[in-house]
Coordinates of C-alpha atoms in Angstrom, one line a residue:
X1 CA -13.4 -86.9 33.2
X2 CA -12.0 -86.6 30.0
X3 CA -13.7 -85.7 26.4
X4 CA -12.2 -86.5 22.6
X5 CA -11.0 -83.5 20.5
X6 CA -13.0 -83.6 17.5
X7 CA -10.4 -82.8 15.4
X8 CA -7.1 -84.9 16.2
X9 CA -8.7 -87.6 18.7
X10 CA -6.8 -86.9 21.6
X11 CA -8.0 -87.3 25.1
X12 CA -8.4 -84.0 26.6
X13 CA -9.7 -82.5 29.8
X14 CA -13.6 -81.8 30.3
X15 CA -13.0 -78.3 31.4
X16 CA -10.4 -77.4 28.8
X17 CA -11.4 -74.9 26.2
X18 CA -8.8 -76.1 23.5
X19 CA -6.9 -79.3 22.4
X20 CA -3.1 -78.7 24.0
X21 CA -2.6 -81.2 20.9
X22 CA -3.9 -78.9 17.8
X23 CA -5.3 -76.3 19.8
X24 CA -8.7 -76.4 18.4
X25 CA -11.7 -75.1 20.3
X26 CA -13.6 -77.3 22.2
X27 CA -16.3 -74.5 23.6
X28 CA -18.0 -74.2 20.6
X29 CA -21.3 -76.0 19.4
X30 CA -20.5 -79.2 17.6
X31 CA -22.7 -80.3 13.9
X32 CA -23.9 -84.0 15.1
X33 CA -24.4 -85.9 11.8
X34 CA -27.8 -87.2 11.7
X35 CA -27.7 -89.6 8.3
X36 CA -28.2 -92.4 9.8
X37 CA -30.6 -91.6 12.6
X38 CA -34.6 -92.6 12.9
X39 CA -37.4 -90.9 14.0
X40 CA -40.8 -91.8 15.2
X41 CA -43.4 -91.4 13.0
X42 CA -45.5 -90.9 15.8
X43 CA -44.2 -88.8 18.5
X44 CA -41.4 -87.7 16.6
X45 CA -38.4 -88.8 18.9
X46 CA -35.2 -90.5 18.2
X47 CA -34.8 -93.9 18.0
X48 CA -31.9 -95.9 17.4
X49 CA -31.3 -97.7 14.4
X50 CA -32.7 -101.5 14.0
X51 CA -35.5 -100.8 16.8
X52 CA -38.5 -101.9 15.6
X53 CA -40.7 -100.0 18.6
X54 CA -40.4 -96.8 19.7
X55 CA -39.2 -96.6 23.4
X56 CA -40.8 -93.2 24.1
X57 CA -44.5 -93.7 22.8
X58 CA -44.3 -98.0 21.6
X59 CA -45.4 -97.1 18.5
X60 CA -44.4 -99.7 15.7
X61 CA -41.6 -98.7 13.5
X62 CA -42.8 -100.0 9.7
X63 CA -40.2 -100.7 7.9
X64 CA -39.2 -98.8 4.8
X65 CA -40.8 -99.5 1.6
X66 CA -38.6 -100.7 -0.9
X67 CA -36.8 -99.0 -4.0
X68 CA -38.9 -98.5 -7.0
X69 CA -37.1 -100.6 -9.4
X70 CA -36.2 -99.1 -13.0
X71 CA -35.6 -100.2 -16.3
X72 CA -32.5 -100.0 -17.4
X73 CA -32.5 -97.8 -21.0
X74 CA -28.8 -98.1 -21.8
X75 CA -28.8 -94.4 -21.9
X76 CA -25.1 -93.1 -22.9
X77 CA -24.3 -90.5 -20.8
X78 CA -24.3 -86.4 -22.0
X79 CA -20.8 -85.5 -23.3
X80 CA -20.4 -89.0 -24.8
X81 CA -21.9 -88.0 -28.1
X82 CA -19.0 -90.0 -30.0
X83 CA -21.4 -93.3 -28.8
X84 CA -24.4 -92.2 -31.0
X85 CA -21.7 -92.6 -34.3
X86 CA -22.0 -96.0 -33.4
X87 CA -25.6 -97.2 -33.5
X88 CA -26.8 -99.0 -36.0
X89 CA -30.5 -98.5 -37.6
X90 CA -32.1 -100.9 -34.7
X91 CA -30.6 -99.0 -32.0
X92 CA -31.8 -95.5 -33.4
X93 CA -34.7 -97.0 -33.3
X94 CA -34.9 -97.6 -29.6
X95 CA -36.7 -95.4 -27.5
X96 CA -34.8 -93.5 -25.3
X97 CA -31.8 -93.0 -28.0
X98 CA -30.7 -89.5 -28.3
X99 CA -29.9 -88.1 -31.4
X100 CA -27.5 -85.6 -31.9
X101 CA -29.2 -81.9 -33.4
X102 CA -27.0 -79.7 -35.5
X103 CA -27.9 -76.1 -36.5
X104 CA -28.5 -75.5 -40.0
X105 CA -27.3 -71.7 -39.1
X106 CA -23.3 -71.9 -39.0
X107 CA -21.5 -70.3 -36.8
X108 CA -19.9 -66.5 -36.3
X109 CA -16.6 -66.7 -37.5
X110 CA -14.4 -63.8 -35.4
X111 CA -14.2 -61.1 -38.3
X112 CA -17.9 -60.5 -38.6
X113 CA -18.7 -61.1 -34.6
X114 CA -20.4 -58.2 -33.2
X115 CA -18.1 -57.9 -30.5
X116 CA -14.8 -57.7 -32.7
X117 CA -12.8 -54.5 -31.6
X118 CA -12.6 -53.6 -35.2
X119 CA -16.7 -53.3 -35.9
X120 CA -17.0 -50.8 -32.9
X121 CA -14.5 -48.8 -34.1
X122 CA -16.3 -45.4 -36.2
X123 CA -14.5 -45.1 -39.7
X124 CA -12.2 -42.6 -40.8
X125 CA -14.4 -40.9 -43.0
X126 CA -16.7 -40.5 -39.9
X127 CA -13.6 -39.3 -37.7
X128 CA -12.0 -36.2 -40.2
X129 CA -15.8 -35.3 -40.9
X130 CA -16.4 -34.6 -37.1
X131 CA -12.5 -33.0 -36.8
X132 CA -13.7 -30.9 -39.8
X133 CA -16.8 -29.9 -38.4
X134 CA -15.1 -29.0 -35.3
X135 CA -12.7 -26.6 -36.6
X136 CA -15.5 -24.7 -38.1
X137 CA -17.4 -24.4 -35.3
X138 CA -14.4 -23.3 -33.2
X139 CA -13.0 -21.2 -35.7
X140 CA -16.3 -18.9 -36.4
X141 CA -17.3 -18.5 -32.8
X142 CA -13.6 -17.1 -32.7
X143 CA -13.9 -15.0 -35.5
X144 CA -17.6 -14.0 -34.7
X145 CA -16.1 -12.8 -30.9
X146 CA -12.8 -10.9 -32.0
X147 CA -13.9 -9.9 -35.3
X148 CA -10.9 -8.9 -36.6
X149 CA -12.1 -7.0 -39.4
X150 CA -13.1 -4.1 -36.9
X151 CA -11.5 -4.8 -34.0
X152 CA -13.1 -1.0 -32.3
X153 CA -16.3 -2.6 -32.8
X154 CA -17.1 -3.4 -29.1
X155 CA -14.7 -0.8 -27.5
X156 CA -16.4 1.3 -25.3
X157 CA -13.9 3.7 -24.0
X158 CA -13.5 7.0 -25.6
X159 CA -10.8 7.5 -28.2
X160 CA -10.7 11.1 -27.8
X161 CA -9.1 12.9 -25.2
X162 CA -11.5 15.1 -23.3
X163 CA -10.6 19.1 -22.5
X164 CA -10.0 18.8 -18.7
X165 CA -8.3 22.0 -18.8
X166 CA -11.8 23.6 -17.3
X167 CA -13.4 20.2 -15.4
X168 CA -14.8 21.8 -12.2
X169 CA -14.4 24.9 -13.2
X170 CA -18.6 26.7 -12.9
X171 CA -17.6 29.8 -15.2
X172 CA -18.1 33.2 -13.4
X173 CA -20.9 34.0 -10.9
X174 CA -22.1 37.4 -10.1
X175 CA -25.5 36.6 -8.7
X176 CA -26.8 33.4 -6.6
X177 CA -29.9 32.4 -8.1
X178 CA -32.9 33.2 -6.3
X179 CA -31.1 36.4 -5.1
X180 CA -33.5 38.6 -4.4
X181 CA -31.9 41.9 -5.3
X182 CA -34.3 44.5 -5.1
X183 CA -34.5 43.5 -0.9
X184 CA -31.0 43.0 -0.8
X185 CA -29.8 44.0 2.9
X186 CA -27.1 47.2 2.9
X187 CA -23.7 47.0 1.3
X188 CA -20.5 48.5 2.5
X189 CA -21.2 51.8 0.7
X190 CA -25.0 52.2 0.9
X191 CA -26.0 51.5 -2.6
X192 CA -28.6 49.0 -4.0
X193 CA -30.6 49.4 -0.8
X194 CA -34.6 50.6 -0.4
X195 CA -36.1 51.8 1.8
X196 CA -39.9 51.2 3.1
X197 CA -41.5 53.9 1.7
X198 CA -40.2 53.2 -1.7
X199 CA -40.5 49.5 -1.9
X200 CA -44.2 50.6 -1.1
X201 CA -44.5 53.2 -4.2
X202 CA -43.2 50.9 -6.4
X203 CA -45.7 48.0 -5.1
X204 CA -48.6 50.8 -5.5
X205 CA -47.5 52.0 -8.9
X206 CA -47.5 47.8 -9.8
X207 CA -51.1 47.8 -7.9
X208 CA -52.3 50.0 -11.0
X209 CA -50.6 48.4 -14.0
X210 CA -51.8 44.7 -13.2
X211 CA -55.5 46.4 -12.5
X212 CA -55.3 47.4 -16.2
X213 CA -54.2 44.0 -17.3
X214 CA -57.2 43.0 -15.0
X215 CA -59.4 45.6 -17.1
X216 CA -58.3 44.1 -20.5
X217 CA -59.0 40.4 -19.5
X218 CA -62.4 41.5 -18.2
X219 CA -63.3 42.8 -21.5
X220 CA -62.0 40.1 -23.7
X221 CA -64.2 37.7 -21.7
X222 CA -67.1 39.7 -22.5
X223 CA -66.5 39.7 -25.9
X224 CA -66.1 36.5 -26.0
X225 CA -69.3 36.1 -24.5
X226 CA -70.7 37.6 -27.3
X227 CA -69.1 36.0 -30.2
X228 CA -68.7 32.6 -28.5
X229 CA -67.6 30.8 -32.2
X230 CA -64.8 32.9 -32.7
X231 CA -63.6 33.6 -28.9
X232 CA -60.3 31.8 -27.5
X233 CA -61.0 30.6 -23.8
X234 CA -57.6 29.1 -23.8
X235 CA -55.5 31.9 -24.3
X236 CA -57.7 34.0 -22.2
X237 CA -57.5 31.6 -19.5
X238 CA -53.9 31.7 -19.5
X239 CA -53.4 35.7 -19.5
X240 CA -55.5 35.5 -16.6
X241 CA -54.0 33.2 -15.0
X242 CA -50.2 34.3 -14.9
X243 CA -52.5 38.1 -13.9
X244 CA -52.9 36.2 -11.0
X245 CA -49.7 34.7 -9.9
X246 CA -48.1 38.3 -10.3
X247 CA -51.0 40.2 -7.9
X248 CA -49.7 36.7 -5.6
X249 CA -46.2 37.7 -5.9
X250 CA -47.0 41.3 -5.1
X251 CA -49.1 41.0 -1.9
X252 CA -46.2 38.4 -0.7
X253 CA -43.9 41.1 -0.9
X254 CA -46.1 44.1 0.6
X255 CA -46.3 41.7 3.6
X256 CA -42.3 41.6 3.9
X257 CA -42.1 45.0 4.0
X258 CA -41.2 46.4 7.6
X259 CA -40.4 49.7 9.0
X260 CA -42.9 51.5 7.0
X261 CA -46.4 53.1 8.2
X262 CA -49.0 50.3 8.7
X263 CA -51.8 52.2 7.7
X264 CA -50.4 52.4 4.1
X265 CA -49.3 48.7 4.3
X266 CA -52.8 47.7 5.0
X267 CA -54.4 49.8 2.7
X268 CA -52.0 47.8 0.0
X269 CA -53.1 44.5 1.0
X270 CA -56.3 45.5 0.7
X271 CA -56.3 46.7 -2.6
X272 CA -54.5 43.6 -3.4
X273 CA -56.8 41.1 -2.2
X274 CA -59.4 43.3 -4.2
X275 CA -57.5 42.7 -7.3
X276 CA -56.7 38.6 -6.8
X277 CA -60.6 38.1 -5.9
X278 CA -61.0 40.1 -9.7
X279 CA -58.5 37.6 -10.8
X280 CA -59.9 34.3 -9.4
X281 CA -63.7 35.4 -10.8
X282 CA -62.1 36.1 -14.2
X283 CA -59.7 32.9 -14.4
X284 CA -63.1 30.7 -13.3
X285 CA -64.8 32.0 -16.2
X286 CA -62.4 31.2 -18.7
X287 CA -61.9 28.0 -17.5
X288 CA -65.8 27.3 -18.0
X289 CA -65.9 28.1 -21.5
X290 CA -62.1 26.5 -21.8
X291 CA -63.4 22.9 -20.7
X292 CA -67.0 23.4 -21.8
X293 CA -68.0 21.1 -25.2
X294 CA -70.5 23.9 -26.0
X295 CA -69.2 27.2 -24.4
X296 CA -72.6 28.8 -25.5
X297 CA -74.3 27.4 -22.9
X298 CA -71.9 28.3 -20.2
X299 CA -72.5 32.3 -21.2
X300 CA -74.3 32.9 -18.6
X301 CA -71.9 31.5 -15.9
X302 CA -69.3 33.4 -17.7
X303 CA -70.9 36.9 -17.3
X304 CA -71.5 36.4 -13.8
X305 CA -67.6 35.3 -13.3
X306 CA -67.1 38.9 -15.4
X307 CA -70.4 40.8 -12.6
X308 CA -68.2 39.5 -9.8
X309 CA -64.9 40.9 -11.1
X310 CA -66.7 44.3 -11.9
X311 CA -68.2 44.8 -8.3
X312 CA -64.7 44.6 -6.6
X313 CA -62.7 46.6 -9.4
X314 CA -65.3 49.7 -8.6
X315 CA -63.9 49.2 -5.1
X316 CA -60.9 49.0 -6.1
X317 CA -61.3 52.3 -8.2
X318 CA -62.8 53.8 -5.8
X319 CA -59.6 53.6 -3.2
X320 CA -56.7 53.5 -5.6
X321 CA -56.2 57.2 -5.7
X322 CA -57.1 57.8 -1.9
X323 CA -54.8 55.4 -1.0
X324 CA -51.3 56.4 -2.5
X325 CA -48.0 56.3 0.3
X326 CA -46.4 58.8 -1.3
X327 CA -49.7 61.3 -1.0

């Protein structure tokens, strides 16, 4: 069997996918053109034209209702506006007669028109005023960064050479800080060296000075009891206090002592904790009346601080003398 390419008319084979002729594709769906076709109004289906029935359903086909008829106006067409020159008074008359509208406002003419180049373009007034401007504001941020007027303004490096002749150089040591020299161990020729039963003389003959300093803050705080308007509780509290960081300094250093008689080394210690408890009653009284609003009415408190630091200075009187190493 044979089919009829769409395109050129030739006959060509049923099973061929393109016209050997034009070599158009005959695979693909083909548009049907349904102008002319008729469909049931009933069931819908095709009919061929001029049936009056249809052959699916026997319906009658009614026959299409005629044209609405129209009055011809004698209408000119749009574009032919030259035809409208022509009528006379009766035809402008008529209905349906256009009539042409003009615009009372005329027309844009290209040197005012909004879109002209030169309207858009900013005025040369406008363009050395912005030029000006922006030299200005170029020109003093420059000046306002370099400054030239004082250009060492900003330096920070030093303009004077520094005397390195000495950098690094500490000066001359002849003692380590901290050195203690008085317990210094033995040099190569035997000198600056103590031995036990000195270092313990000398820490007996302090023993008695710093008990008389004890004595003398003792006394001022009675006084001051006394005349409690007059009295200063901070002084006193501070001589009392640096009292009893040097009887603290003192027992440390009876207790590094070695190689001396233990007896006497005990006997030291013990008259030194006699004198720090003297110091710590005395130092708590002067602080009362130091941080008291009314220091009258801490009196009492204050004379039993000074009772306290009597009772062990009479023990401490009692075994000073007995008690000397070098005895």
């Amino acid at each position: 069997m044979t089919k009829t390419c769409p395109r050129c008319g030739a006959s060509v084979d049923e099973s061929a996918l393109s016209c050997p002729r034009c070599h158009a594709a005959l695979d693909v769906t083909q548009r049907m053109s349904l102008s002319d076709a008729t469909w049931c109004p009933s069931c819908g289906a095709l009919v061929a034209p001029g049936s009056r029935t249809c052959p699916k359903c026997g319906a009658s086909l009614a026959s299409p209702s005629p044209s609405r008829a129209r009055r011809d106006l004698d209408l000119p067409e749009i574009g032919a506006t030259g035809e409208l020159f022509g009528l006379g008074a009766e035809d402008s008359e008529r209905t349906g007669v256009m009539t042409r509208i003009e615009s009372a406002i005329p027309p844009a003419d290209g040197a005012s028109s909004p879109a002209a180049p030169e309207d858009r373009m900013p005025k040369t007034r406008s363009l050395l005023l912005a030029a000006l401007l922006a030299v200005l504001v170029v020109g003093g941020a420059a000046l306002l960064i370099t400054h030239p007027w004082d250009p060492s303004a900003t330096q920070t490096r030093a303009t004077t050479p520094a005397d390195t002749s000495l950098s690094g150089f500490p000066g001359e040591v002849k003692e380590l800080t901290g050195q203690d020299s008085s317990q210094g161990g033995d040099t190569q020729d035997g000198e600056g060296s103590a031995t036990p039963e000195e270092e313990l003389a000398s820490a007996y003959a302090t023993l008695g000075d710093l008990s008389g300093r004890v004595d003398e803050s003792e006394q001022a705080l009675r006084a001051a009891c006394e005349d409690v308007s007059g009295a200063d509780f901070a002084a006193g509290l501070e001589e009392a206090q640096a009292v009893s960081i040097e009887v603290s300094n003192l027992i440390s250093q009876v207790e590094l002592v070695s190689g001396a008689d233990e007896g006497d080394v005990e006997n030291l210690l013990t008259l030194g904790n006699w004198l720090r408890n003297r110091c710590d009653a005395l130092t708590a009284a002067w602080e009362l009346g130091s941080s008291a609003s009314d220091a009258s009415s801490e009196v009492s408190s204050m004379l039993s601080g000074a009772d306290t630091s009597a009772e062990y200075g009479r023990l401490f009187d009692q075994s000073y003398d007995g008690w000397d190493p070098a005895a």
